[in-house]
Amino acid sequence: MSSTENRLDEGGAVGESLLRQIPSVDELLGREALRALEARLGRRLVVDATRKVLQSLRARISNGTLAKVSVEMLEKEIVAATEKTAELSLRPVINATGVILHTNLGRAPLAPEAVEHLVEAATRYSNLEYDLARGERGKRDAHTDRLFAQLLGAEMTLVVNNNAAAVFLALNTLAAEGEVIVSRGELIEIGGSFRIPDICSKSGATLREVGTTNRTRIADYAAAINERTRALMRVHPSNFRVVGFTERPALDELVNLARQHSLPLIEDLGSGCLVDVAPMGIRDEPPAGASLKAGVDVVTFSGDKLLGGPQAGILTGKKEWLAKIRSNPLFRALRVDKLTIAALEATVALYQRGDLSAIPSFRMIQMPAEEIGARAARLAQKIDGRGGLRAEVREGESVIGGGSTPGQSLPTRLLAVTHAGHSAQELEQSLRRNSPPVLARVENDLVLLDLRTVFAEQDEEIARAFERLA
Ligand SMILES: *Cc1c(COP(=O)(O)O)cnc(C)c1O
């Protein structure tokens, strides 16, 4: 017998004896720790985890990678496995990327006022579709309609699932089986495969492209109008910029042309500000109210971009057209639930009060770089020099994101971290696997954290994540 065979045989004998030591599922489930676990998380998860742990144990014994069976060790593995399965998948993360409206991270965080209202609506009955003054059935639009009327001078406002749904519904109602005229410079794609030509064709409207990528004149729109034309549409090029030899008609010109031909003018504003954000240093994000004032018939925008509310699509403007949109059977399929209405109503009510600083995304936009730098410096002091970590504060840039304000950024201060024994990628990965996950950027072999998008009370959590790493 060769020495290899000899060892294998020994392994086999040891394996046999280890396999005999494995406790039964029932024996394990009867143990104090697992009974407590079962009371907390339910029998099903604990039984499943126990079976899985025992299965992997047998595999490890068979391939000779396990030398001894301990019940305490099994118990620990079962608790960890059960807890992992019981963990909810949608989890809060710390956004240290400096992208304020990060679509992958849920866009705008809600104001506490919005959350409070949402919880009330969620946990109690409400007058969602009930007119309390008349004691009869009401409309769910009423709650937000009055606010947009007051803030924007809108005749009527509808809320649907998101802005993609709003654009779709407007086109389907107003231009299906006819043509909608759009400038070639505005045939945009937004992340998540929202493309104007695709939405158009799905809505049943024929897209009539006019002008060129960089220049479209009012005469181009005028020349394209024919008996099949149902609407004119303007799209805010929210996530890119065309610079140089460019031209697009003024909104007034489009309004006049639409009037002359009794056609509705639809404008997809994308980010949709309710206030003028130019004083905050944000360019090219026209407020929705300005479009309505100029005479646009139907303006659409998102609830969770610059507005800072829940995911929603807002359609606002003239009653003549919005009433038609409201009676489209698809409105029923795209309408929002009470939670969205509650969060949106309370968010928009903050604008009514002029309390913009209550909206987290606006606070982040307006946060001075010096304040971010001071927080970064405090963190750097805690981290620098600990267990191979080096940390310092650098200048950098934050972006608003969410497909808005292309080419614009906000000056910020970054916490730049390196580790003597690990690459920036490894460091970033460890932060991402922290509980709670901390999401940072990697640039030039540095892990960069931008505290603009980190809530101040989370700074401590970041310090702890680095402590664990050190
Ligand atoms: C973001 C955006 C959309 C899509 O809005 P969602 O609310 O994400 O559906 C549509 N049009 C424009 C111009 C946008 O910027």
mmCIF file of C-alpha atoms in Angstrom, residues 30-402:
data_model
loop_
_atom_site.group_PDB
_atom_site.id
_atom_site.type_symbol
_atom_site.label_atom_id
_atom_site.label_comp_id
_atom_site.label_asym_id
_atom_site.label_seq_id
_atom_site.Cartn_x
_atom_site.Cartn_y
_atom_site.Cartn_z
ATOM 1 C CA GLY A 30 -34.102 21.126 21.192
ATOM 2 C CA ARG A 31 -31.098 23.102 22.397
ATOM 3 C CA GLU A 32 -31.710 26.291 24.354
ATOM 4 C CA ALA A 33 -30.118 28.715 21.858
ATOM 5 C CA LEU A 34 -32.009 27.331 18.882
ATOM 6 C CA ARG A 35 -35.309 27.265 20.765
ATOM 7 C CA ALA A 36 -34.819 30.968 21.493
ATOM 8 C CA LEU A 37 -33.945 31.568 17.854
ATOM 9 C CA GLU A 38 -37.114 29.733 16.785
ATOM 10 C CA ALA A 39 -39.255 31.880 19.092
ATOM 11 C CA ARG A 40 -37.776 34.979 17.476
ATOM 12 C CA LEU A 41 -37.649 34.068 13.783
ATOM 13 C CA GLY A 42 -40.013 31.125 13.372
ATOM 14 C CA ARG A 43 -39.526 27.361 13.080
ATOM 15 C CA ARG A 44 -39.306 27.183 9.327
ATOM 16 C CA LEU A 45 -36.179 29.321 8.947
ATOM 17 C CA VAL A 46 -34.383 27.542 11.806
ATOM 18 C CA VAL A 47 -35.163 24.057 10.457
ATOM 19 C CA ASP A 48 -34.026 25.041 6.957
ATOM 20 C CA ALA A 49 -30.791 26.543 8.276
ATOM 21 C CA THR A 50 -30.117 23.480 10.466
ATOM 22 C CA ARG A 51 -30.511 21.129 7.507
ATOM 23 C CA LYS A 52 -28.200 23.279 5.385
ATOM 24 C CA VAL A 53 -25.537 23.519 8.077
ATOM 25 C CA LEU A 54 -25.625 19.726 8.608
ATOM 26 C CA GLN A 55 -25.418 19.123 4.875
ATOM 27 C CA SER A 56 -22.350 21.324 4.558
ATOM 28 C CA LEU A 57 -20.863 19.644 7.628
ATOM 29 C CA ARG A 58 -21.200 16.208 5.991
ATOM 30 C CA ALA A 59 -19.584 17.550 2.836
ATOM 31 C CA ARG A 60 -16.669 18.967 4.819
ATOM 32 C CA ILE A 61 -16.181 15.678 6.633
ATOM 33 C CA SER A 62 -16.291 13.685 3.392
ATOM 34 C CA ASN A 63 -13.639 15.817 1.713
ATOM 35 C CA GLY A 64 -11.476 15.719 4.804
ATOM 36 C CA THR A 65 -11.514 19.464 5.572
ATOM 37 C CA LEU A 66 -13.001 19.031 9.044
ATOM 38 C CA ALA A 67 -11.245 17.408 11.968
ATOM 39 C CA LYS A 68 -13.840 17.584 14.721
ATOM 40 C CA VAL A 69 -17.552 18.054 15.274
ATOM 41 C CA SER A 70 -18.628 20.446 17.998
ATOM 42 C CA VAL A 71 -22.256 21.098 18.826
ATOM 43 C CA GLU A 72 -21.445 24.631 19.986
ATOM 44 C CA MET A 73 -19.882 25.375 16.618
ATOM 45 C CA LEU A 74 -22.925 23.978 14.798
ATOM 46 C CA GLU A 75 -25.222 26.045 16.963
ATOM 47 C CA LYS A 76 -23.302 29.214 16.065
ATOM 48 C CA GLU A 77 -23.405 28.410 12.378
ATOM 49 C CA ILE A 78 -27.159 27.769 12.497
ATOM 50 C CA VAL A 79 -27.835 31.039 14.328
ATOM 51 C CA ALA A 80 -25.747 32.962 11.782
ATOM 52 C CA ALA A 81 -27.353 31.199 8.800
ATOM 53 C CA THR A 82 -30.884 31.759 10.127
ATOM 54 C CA GLU A 83 -30.232 35.407 10.853
ATOM 55 C CA LYS A 84 -28.783 35.924 7.407
ATOM 56 C CA THR A 85 -31.878 34.465 5.717
ATOM 57 C CA ALA A 86 -34.207 36.435 7.977
ATOM 58 C CA GLU A 87 -32.464 39.692 7.154
ATOM 59 C CA LEU A 88 -34.556 41.930 4.905
ATOM 60 C CA SER A 89 -33.097 42.444 1.468
ATOM 61 C CA LEU A 90 -33.854 46.170 1.133
ATOM 62 C CA ARG A 91 -31.470 47.751 3.605
ATOM 63 C CA PRO A 92 -30.415 51.263 4.535
ATOM 64 C CA VAL A 93 -26.947 52.165 3.280
ATOM 65 C CA ILE A 94 -24.661 55.094 3.988
ATOM 66 C CA ASN A 95 -24.253 57.083 0.781
ATOM 67 C CA ALA A 96 -20.737 58.525 0.854
ATOM 68 C CA THR A 97 -20.580 58.843 -2.951
ATOM 69 C CA GLY A 98 -21.508 62.536 -3.010
ATOM 70 C CA VAL A 99 -24.223 61.844 -5.600
ATOM 71 C CA ILE A 100 -27.271 63.434 -3.988
ATOM 72 C CA LEU A 101 -30.089 61.967 -6.094
ATOM 73 C CA HIS A 102 -28.478 58.561 -6.656
ATOM 74 C CA THR A 103 -31.023 56.489 -8.581
ATOM 75 C CA ASN A 104 -29.451 53.186 -7.461
ATOM 76 C CA LEU A 105 -29.631 54.304 -3.850
ATOM 77 C CA GLY A 106 -33.261 55.406 -3.915
ATOM 78 C CA ARG A 107 -32.936 59.027 -5.123
ATOM 79 C CA ALA A 108 -34.309 61.606 -2.669
ATOM 80 C CA PRO A 109 -34.403 60.736 1.056
ATOM 81 C CA LEU A 110 -37.704 61.947 2.504
ATOM 82 C CA ALA A 111 -38.151 64.779 4.979
ATOM 83 C CA PRO A 112 -39.248 63.674 8.482
ATOM 84 C CA GLU A 113 -42.525 65.552 7.912
ATOM 85 C CA ALA A 114 -43.206 63.385 4.851
ATOM 86 C CA VAL A 115 -42.390 60.199 6.750
ATOM 87 C CA GLU A 116 -44.686 61.150 9.629
ATOM 88 C CA HIS A 117 -47.576 61.776 7.264
ATOM 89 C CA LEU A 118 -46.825 58.545 5.413
ATOM 90 C CA VAL A 119 -46.871 56.524 8.621
ATOM 91 C CA GLU A 120 -50.235 58.019 9.609
ATOM 92 C CA ALA A 121 -51.717 57.217 6.215
ATOM 93 C CA ALA A 122 -50.195 53.736 6.271
ATOM 94 C CA THR A 123 -51.291 52.637 9.698
ATOM 95 C CA ARG A 124 -54.764 54.225 9.956
ATOM 96 C CA TYR A 125 -57.746 54.772 7.694
ATOM 97 C CA SER A 126 -57.771 58.075 5.849
ATOM 98 C CA ASN A 127 -59.979 60.193 3.592
ATOM 99 C CA LEU A 128 -57.945 59.014 0.604
ATOM 100 C CA GLU A 129 -60.990 58.982 -1.679
ATOM 101 C CA TYR A 130 -63.613 60.396 0.593
ATOM 102 C CA ASP A 131 -64.952 63.935 0.622
ATOM 103 C CA LEU A 132 -65.444 64.642 4.314
ATOM 104 C CA ALA A 133 -67.412 67.875 3.751
ATOM 105 C CA ARG A 134 -69.989 66.194 1.537
ATOM 106 C CA GLY A 135 -69.889 62.748 3.047
ATOM 107 C CA GLU A 136 -69.427 61.096 -0.311
ATOM 108 C CA ARG A 137 -66.823 59.514 -2.559
ATOM 109 C CA GLY A 138 -63.983 61.866 -3.437
ATOM 110 C CA LYS A 139 -60.850 61.746 -5.596
ATOM 111 C CA ARG A 140 -57.370 60.818 -4.456
ATOM 112 C CA ASP A 141 -55.940 63.654 -6.571
ATOM 113 C CA ALA A 142 -57.614 66.273 -4.365
ATOM 114 C CA HIS A 143 -54.927 66.171 -1.664
ATOM 115 C CA THR A 144 -52.065 67.272 -3.904
ATOM 116 C CA ASP A 145 -54.103 69.142 -6.531
ATOM 117 C CA ARG A 146 -54.781 72.064 -4.199
ATOM 118 C CA LEU A 147 -51.091 72.420 -3.325
ATOM 119 C CA PHE A 148 -49.855 72.477 -6.916
ATOM 120 C CA ALA A 149 -52.659 74.903 -7.779
ATOM 121 C CA GLN A 150 -51.410 77.283 -5.148
ATOM 122 C CA LEU A 151 -47.696 76.827 -5.742
ATOM 123 C CA LEU A 152 -47.633 76.679 -9.533
ATOM 124 C CA GLY A 153 -50.904 78.266 -10.584
ATOM 125 C CA ALA A 154 -51.928 74.913 -12.121
ATOM 126 C CA GLU A 155 -55.568 74.354 -13.082
ATOM 127 C CA MET A 156 -55.312 70.633 -12.440
ATOM 128 C CA THR A 157 -52.630 68.179 -11.275
ATOM 129 C CA LEU A 158 -52.480 64.386 -11.464
ATOM 130 C CA VAL A 159 -50.020 62.038 -9.825
ATOM 131 C CA VAL A 160 -48.906 58.727 -11.340
ATOM 132 C CA ASN A 161 -46.223 56.144 -10.612
ATOM 133 C CA ASN A 162 -43.242 58.024 -12.071
ATOM 134 C CA ASN A 163 -42.384 60.542 -14.750
ATOM 135 C CA ALA A 164 -42.005 57.807 -17.362
ATOM 136 C CA ALA A 165 -45.652 56.895 -16.692
ATOM 137 C CA ALA A 166 -46.636 60.575 -16.808
ATOM 138 C CA VAL A 167 -45.077 61.089 -20.252
ATOM 139 C CA PHE A 168 -46.562 57.833 -21.504
ATOM 140 C CA LEU A 169 -50.040 58.708 -20.246
ATOM 141 C CA ALA A 170 -49.919 62.229 -21.701
ATOM 142 C CA LEU A 171 -48.891 60.905 -25.128
ATOM 143 C CA ASN A 172 -51.332 58.001 -25.049
ATOM 144 C CA THR A 173 -54.218 60.321 -24.172
ATOM 145 C CA LEU A 174 -53.393 63.287 -26.354
ATOM 146 C CA ALA A 175 -51.526 61.902 -29.353
ATOM 147 C CA ALA A 176 -52.361 58.192 -29.861
ATOM 148 C CA GLU A 177 -53.174 57.406 -33.479
ATOM 149 C CA GLY A 178 -51.775 60.764 -34.470
ATOM 150 C CA GLU A 179 -48.399 62.491 -34.544
ATOM 151 C CA VAL A 180 -46.435 64.254 -31.859
ATOM 152 C CA ILE A 181 -43.726 66.650 -32.971
ATOM 153 C CA VAL A 182 -40.408 66.514 -31.092
ATOM 154 C CA SER A 183 -37.055 68.127 -31.880
ATOM 155 C CA ARG A 184 -34.237 65.743 -32.851
ATOM 156 C CA GLY A 185 -32.139 67.433 -30.195
ATOM 157 C CA GLU A 186 -34.569 66.216 -27.521
ATOM 158 C CA LEU A 187 -34.911 62.518 -28.361
ATOM 159 C CA ILE A 188 -33.279 61.602 -25.105
ATOM 160 C CA GLU A 189 -32.523 58.467 -23.163
ATOM 161 C CA ILE A 190 -32.664 58.507 -19.371
ATOM 162 C CA GLY A 191 -31.134 55.717 -17.256
ATOM 163 C CA GLY A 192 -33.250 52.589 -16.907
ATOM 164 C CA SER A 193 -34.044 52.542 -20.649
ATOM 165 C CA PHE A 194 -36.484 55.413 -20.769
ATOM 166 C CA ARG A 195 -36.209 56.561 -24.384
ATOM 167 C CA ILE A 196 -38.509 59.171 -25.877
ATOM 168 C CA PRO A 197 -38.901 57.323 -29.226
ATOM 169 C CA ASP A 198 -39.780 54.041 -27.453
ATOM 170 C CA ILE A 199 -42.263 55.639 -25.037
ATOM 171 C CA CYS A 200 -43.811 57.425 -28.008
ATOM 172 C CA SER A 201 -44.287 54.293 -30.048
ATOM 173 C CA LYS A 202 -45.659 52.324 -27.047
ATOM 174 C CA SER A 203 -48.116 55.138 -26.397
ATOM 175 C CA GLY A 204 -49.529 54.710 -29.879
ATOM 176 C CA ALA A 205 -48.336 58.117 -31.050
ATOM 177 C CA THR A 206 -46.181 58.525 -34.129
ATOM 178 C CA LEU A 207 -43.052 60.475 -33.442
ATOM 179 C CA ARG A 208 -42.530 63.269 -35.936
ATOM 180 C CA GLU A 209 -38.896 64.345 -35.610
ATOM 181 C CA VAL A 210 -37.960 67.861 -36.631
ATOM 182 C CA GLY A 211 -34.747 69.882 -36.859
ATOM 183 C CA THR A 212 -31.297 68.483 -36.174
ATOM 184 C CA THR A 213 -29.361 67.276 -33.136
ATOM 185 C CA ASN A 214 -27.939 70.715 -32.411
ATOM 186 C CA ARG A 215 -30.363 73.151 -34.073
ATOM 187 C CA THR A 216 -34.127 73.202 -34.285
ATOM 188 C CA ARG A 217 -36.116 76.341 -35.169
ATOM 189 C CA ILE A 218 -39.766 77.172 -34.653
ATOM 190 C CA ALA A 219 -40.174 77.043 -38.449
ATOM 191 C CA ASP A 220 -39.236 73.345 -38.330
ATOM 192 C CA TYR A 221 -42.152 72.633 -35.980
ATOM 193 C CA ALA A 222 -44.503 74.806 -38.069
ATOM 194 C CA ALA A 223 -43.585 73.034 -41.293
ATOM 195 C CA ALA A 224 -44.238 69.605 -39.734
ATOM 196 C CA ILE A 225 -47.776 70.350 -38.576
ATOM 197 C CA ASN A 226 -50.388 68.523 -40.647
ATOM 198 C CA GLU A 227 -53.904 67.097 -40.185
ATOM 199 C CA ARG A 228 -52.528 64.127 -38.237
ATOM 200 C CA THR A 229 -50.661 66.279 -35.690
ATOM 201 C CA ARG A 230 -52.081 65.874 -32.180
ATOM 202 C CA ALA A 231 -49.476 67.524 -29.965
ATOM 203 C CA LEU A 232 -46.138 69.326 -29.738
ATOM 204 C CA MET A 233 -43.683 68.072 -27.172
ATOM 205 C CA ARG A 234 -40.654 69.674 -25.590
ATOM 206 C CA VAL A 235 -38.256 67.511 -23.554
ATOM 207 C CA HIS A 236 -35.793 68.930 -21.060
ATOM 208 C CA PRO A 237 -32.360 67.522 -21.991
ATOM 209 C CA SER A 238 -31.783 66.827 -18.348
ATOM 210 C CA ASN A 239 -28.780 64.483 -18.344
ATOM 211 C CA PHE A 240 -26.540 65.868 -21.087
ATOM 212 C CA ARG A 241 -25.581 69.153 -22.697
ATOM 213 C CA VAL A 242 -25.103 70.121 -26.289
ATOM 214 C CA VAL A 243 -22.716 73.036 -26.500
ATOM 215 C CA GLY A 244 -21.492 75.177 -29.372
ATOM 216 C CA PHE A 245 -23.577 75.868 -32.459
ATOM 217 C CA THR A 246 -27.001 75.206 -30.944
ATOM 218 C CA GLU A 247 -30.503 76.587 -31.169
ATOM 219 C CA ARG A 248 -33.932 75.701 -29.840
ATOM 220 C CA PRO A 249 -37.048 77.836 -29.981
ATOM 221 C CA ALA A 250 -38.088 79.884 -26.976
ATOM 222 C CA LEU A 251 -40.943 78.394 -24.978
ATOM 223 C CA ASP A 252 -43.155 81.370 -25.973
ATOM 224 C CA GLU A 253 -42.740 80.562 -29.640
ATOM 225 C CA LEU A 254 -43.809 76.955 -29.092
ATOM 226 C CA VAL A 255 -46.771 78.065 -26.986
ATOM 227 C CA ASN A 256 -47.891 80.471 -29.738
ATOM 228 C CA LEU A 257 -47.537 77.867 -32.453
ATOM 229 C CA ALA A 258 -49.527 75.312 -30.440
ATOM 230 C CA ARG A 259 -52.231 77.964 -29.800
ATOM 231 C CA GLN A 260 -52.511 78.867 -33.467
ATOM 232 C CA HIS A 261 -53.254 75.253 -34.318
ATOM 233 C CA SER A 262 -55.279 74.436 -31.165
ATOM 234 C CA LEU A 263 -52.763 71.716 -30.266
ATOM 235 C CA PRO A 264 -51.629 70.875 -26.746
ATOM 236 C CA LEU A 265 -48.001 71.594 -25.873
ATOM 237 C CA ILE A 266 -46.553 68.930 -23.573
ATOM 238 C CA GLU A 267 -43.293 69.557 -21.724
ATOM 239 C CA ASP A 268 -41.318 66.791 -20.013
ATOM 240 C CA LEU A 269 -39.256 68.700 -17.471
ATOM 241 C CA GLY A 270 -37.569 65.661 -15.963
ATOM 242 C CA SER A 271 -36.236 66.858 -12.635
ATOM 243 C CA GLY A 272 -39.037 69.304 -11.993
ATOM 244 C CA CYS A 273 -38.175 72.059 -9.558
ATOM 245 C CA LEU A 274 -40.988 73.778 -7.735
ATOM 246 C CA VAL A 275 -38.778 76.779 -6.998
ATOM 247 C CA ASP A 276 -36.124 78.651 -8.903
ATOM 248 C CA VAL A 277 -32.865 76.903 -8.066
ATOM 249 C CA ALA A 278 -30.655 79.390 -9.943
ATOM 250 C CA PRO A 279 -29.932 81.296 -6.696
ATOM 251 C CA MET A 280 -28.504 78.020 -5.313
ATOM 252 C CA GLY A 281 -26.047 78.020 -8.199
ATOM 253 C CA ILE A 282 -27.881 75.340 -10.199
ATOM 254 C CA ARG A 283 -28.141 76.224 -13.879
ATOM 255 C CA ASP A 284 -30.574 75.029 -16.553
ATOM 256 C CA GLU A 285 -33.248 73.575 -14.288
ATOM 257 C CA PRO A 286 -36.308 75.679 -15.108
ATOM 258 C CA PRO A 287 -39.041 75.709 -12.442
ATOM 259 C CA ALA A 288 -42.325 74.024 -13.413
ATOM 260 C CA GLY A 289 -44.252 77.189 -12.558
ATOM 261 C CA ALA A 290 -42.379 79.138 -15.252
ATOM 262 C CA SER A 291 -43.482 76.661 -17.914
ATOM 263 C CA LEU A 292 -47.111 76.902 -16.806
ATOM 264 C CA LYS A 293 -46.893 80.672 -16.742
ATOM 265 C CA ALA A 294 -45.488 80.664 -20.267
ATOM 266 C CA GLY A 295 -48.608 78.754 -21.310
ATOM 267 C CA VAL A 296 -47.452 75.119 -21.598
ATOM 268 C CA ASP A 297 -50.566 72.927 -21.454
ATOM 269 C CA VAL A 298 -49.207 69.820 -19.738
ATOM 270 C CA VAL A 299 -45.963 69.774 -17.748
ATOM 271 C CA THR A 300 -44.597 66.472 -16.401
ATOM 272 C CA PHE A 301 -41.812 65.841 -13.883
ATOM 273 C CA SER A 302 -40.558 63.373 -11.254
ATOM 274 C CA GLY A 303 -41.408 63.487 -7.560
ATOM 275 C CA ASP A 304 -38.090 62.082 -6.355
ATOM 276 C CA LYS A 305 -35.569 64.189 -8.243
ATOM 277 C CA LEU A 306 -35.068 67.866 -7.401
ATOM 278 C CA LEU A 307 -38.503 68.022 -5.768
ATOM 279 C CA GLY A 308 -37.136 65.811 -2.998
ATOM 280 C CA GLY A 309 -40.233 63.666 -2.463
ATOM 281 C CA PRO A 310 -41.309 60.070 -3.115
ATOM 282 C CA GLN A 311 -41.129 58.332 -6.495
ATOM 283 C CA ALA A 312 -43.998 59.796 -8.510
ATOM 284 C CA GLY A 313 -44.782 61.385 -11.844
ATOM 285 C CA ILE A 314 -46.612 64.694 -11.763
ATOM 286 C CA LEU A 315 -48.778 65.906 -14.630
ATOM 287 C CA THR A 316 -49.835 69.495 -14.167
ATOM 288 C CA GLY A 317 -51.341 72.295 -16.230
ATOM 289 C CA LYS A 318 -54.569 73.057 -18.074
ATOM 290 C CA LYS A 319 -57.788 71.381 -17.061
ATOM 291 C CA GLU A 320 -58.879 71.030 -20.684
ATOM 292 C CA TRP A 321 -56.158 68.439 -21.311
ATOM 293 C CA LEU A 322 -55.624 67.023 -17.829
ATOM 294 C CA ALA A 323 -59.293 66.065 -17.492
ATOM 295 C CA LYS A 324 -58.848 63.971 -20.666
ATOM 296 C CA ILE A 325 -55.747 62.354 -19.195
ATOM 297 C CA ARG A 326 -57.629 61.685 -15.951
ATOM 298 C CA SER A 327 -60.369 59.812 -17.807
ATOM 299 C CA ASN A 328 -57.941 57.576 -19.734
ATOM 300 C CA PRO A 329 -58.491 54.012 -18.394
ATOM 301 C CA LEU A 330 -54.705 53.700 -18.151
ATOM 302 C CA PHE A 331 -54.692 56.364 -15.448
ATOM 303 C CA ARG A 332 -56.256 53.733 -13.178
ATOM 304 C CA ALA A 333 -53.379 51.381 -13.975
ATOM 305 C CA LEU A 334 -50.681 53.972 -13.319
ATOM 306 C CA ARG A 335 -52.105 55.798 -10.299
ATOM 307 C CA VAL A 336 -50.221 55.990 -7.005
ATOM 308 C CA ASP A 337 -51.114 54.578 -3.623
ATOM 309 C CA LYS A 338 -51.915 56.412 -0.411
ATOM 310 C CA LEU A 339 -48.319 56.182 0.830
ATOM 311 C CA THR A 340 -47.025 58.119 -2.163
ATOM 312 C CA ILE A 341 -49.807 60.669 -1.904
ATOM 313 C CA ALA A 342 -49.105 61.169 1.794
ATOM 314 C CA ALA A 343 -45.353 61.606 1.307
ATOM 315 C CA LEU A 344 -45.816 63.870 -1.695
ATOM 316 C CA GLU A 345 -48.458 66.025 -0.010
ATOM 317 C CA ALA A 346 -46.304 66.586 3.066
ATOM 318 C CA THR A 347 -43.205 67.310 0.958
ATOM 319 C CA VAL A 348 -44.984 69.837 -1.243
ATOM 320 C CA ALA A 349 -46.514 71.399 1.876
ATOM 321 C CA LEU A 350 -42.940 72.232 2.943
ATOM 322 C CA TYR A 351 -42.580 74.333 -0.211
ATOM 323 C CA GLN A 352 -45.846 76.042 0.635
ATOM 324 C CA ARG A 353 -44.358 76.975 3.995
ATOM 325 C CA GLY A 354 -41.108 78.026 2.346
ATOM 326 C CA ASP A 355 -39.281 75.488 4.506
ATOM 327 C CA LEU A 356 -36.871 74.086 1.915
ATOM 328 C CA SER A 357 -34.201 73.267 4.465
ATOM 329 C CA ALA A 358 -36.524 70.576 5.850
ATOM 330 C CA ILE A 359 -35.990 68.634 2.600
ATOM 331 C CA PRO A 360 -32.803 66.534 2.944
ATOM 332 C CA SER A 361 -31.723 66.770 -0.702
ATOM 333 C CA PHE A 362 -31.950 70.585 -0.610
ATOM 334 C CA ARG A 363 -29.968 70.698 2.612
ATOM 335 C CA MET A 364 -27.308 68.573 0.935
ATOM 336 C CA ILE A 365 -27.244 70.807 -2.155
ATOM 337 C CA GLN A 366 -26.794 73.905 -0.015
ATOM 338 C CA MET A 367 -24.299 72.451 2.460
ATOM 339 C CA PRO A 368 -21.117 74.596 2.358
ATOM 340 C CA ALA A 369 -17.879 72.801 1.460
ATOM 341 C CA GLU A 370 -16.298 74.148 4.687
ATOM 342 C CA GLU A 371 -18.893 72.367 6.811
ATOM 343 C CA ILE A 372 -18.285 69.109 4.926
ATOM 344 C CA GLY A 373 -14.526 69.675 5.296
ATOM 345 C CA ALA A 374 -14.795 70.132 9.072
ATOM 346 C CA ARG A 375 -16.670 66.839 9.420
ATOM 347 C CA ALA A 376 -14.183 65.074 7.132
ATOM 348 C CA ALA A 377 -11.290 66.431 9.200
ATOM 349 C CA ARG A 378 -12.821 65.071 12.417
ATOM 350 C CA LEU A 379 -13.163 61.637 10.793
ATOM 351 C CA ALA A 380 -9.648 61.787 9.325
ATOM 352 C CA GLN A 381 -8.277 62.432 12.794
ATOM 353 C CA LYS A 382 -10.021 59.344 14.158
ATOM 354 C CA ILE A 383 -8.918 57.115 11.284
ATOM 355 C CA ASP A 384 -5.430 58.293 10.312
ATOM 356 C CA GLY A 385 -2.617 56.122 11.618
ATOM 357 C CA ARG A 386 -4.830 53.322 12.919
ATOM 358 C CA GLY A 387 -3.889 49.800 11.815
ATOM 359 C CA GLY A 388 -2.334 50.723 8.480
ATOM 360 C CA LEU A 389 -4.979 53.323 7.571
ATOM 361 C CA ARG A 390 -4.041 56.756 6.247
ATOM 362 C CA ALA A 391 -6.702 59.444 5.938
ATOM 363 C CA GLU A 392 -6.647 63.050 4.812
ATOM 364 C CA VAL A 393 -9.014 65.716 3.520
ATOM 365 C CA ARG A 394 -8.896 66.756 -0.143
ATOM 366 C CA GLU A 395 -10.832 69.062 -2.413
ATOM 367 C CA GLY A 396 -13.342 67.445 -4.742
ATOM 368 C CA GLU A 397 -16.749 67.674 -6.327
ATOM 369 C CA SER A 398 -20.231 66.395 -5.518
ATOM 370 C CA VAL A 399 -22.965 66.033 -8.118
ATOM 371 C CA ILE A 400 -26.715 66.361 -7.857
ATOM 372 C CA GLY A 401 -27.348 63.279 -10.017
ATOM 373 C CA GLY A 402 -30.687 61.643 -10.779
#
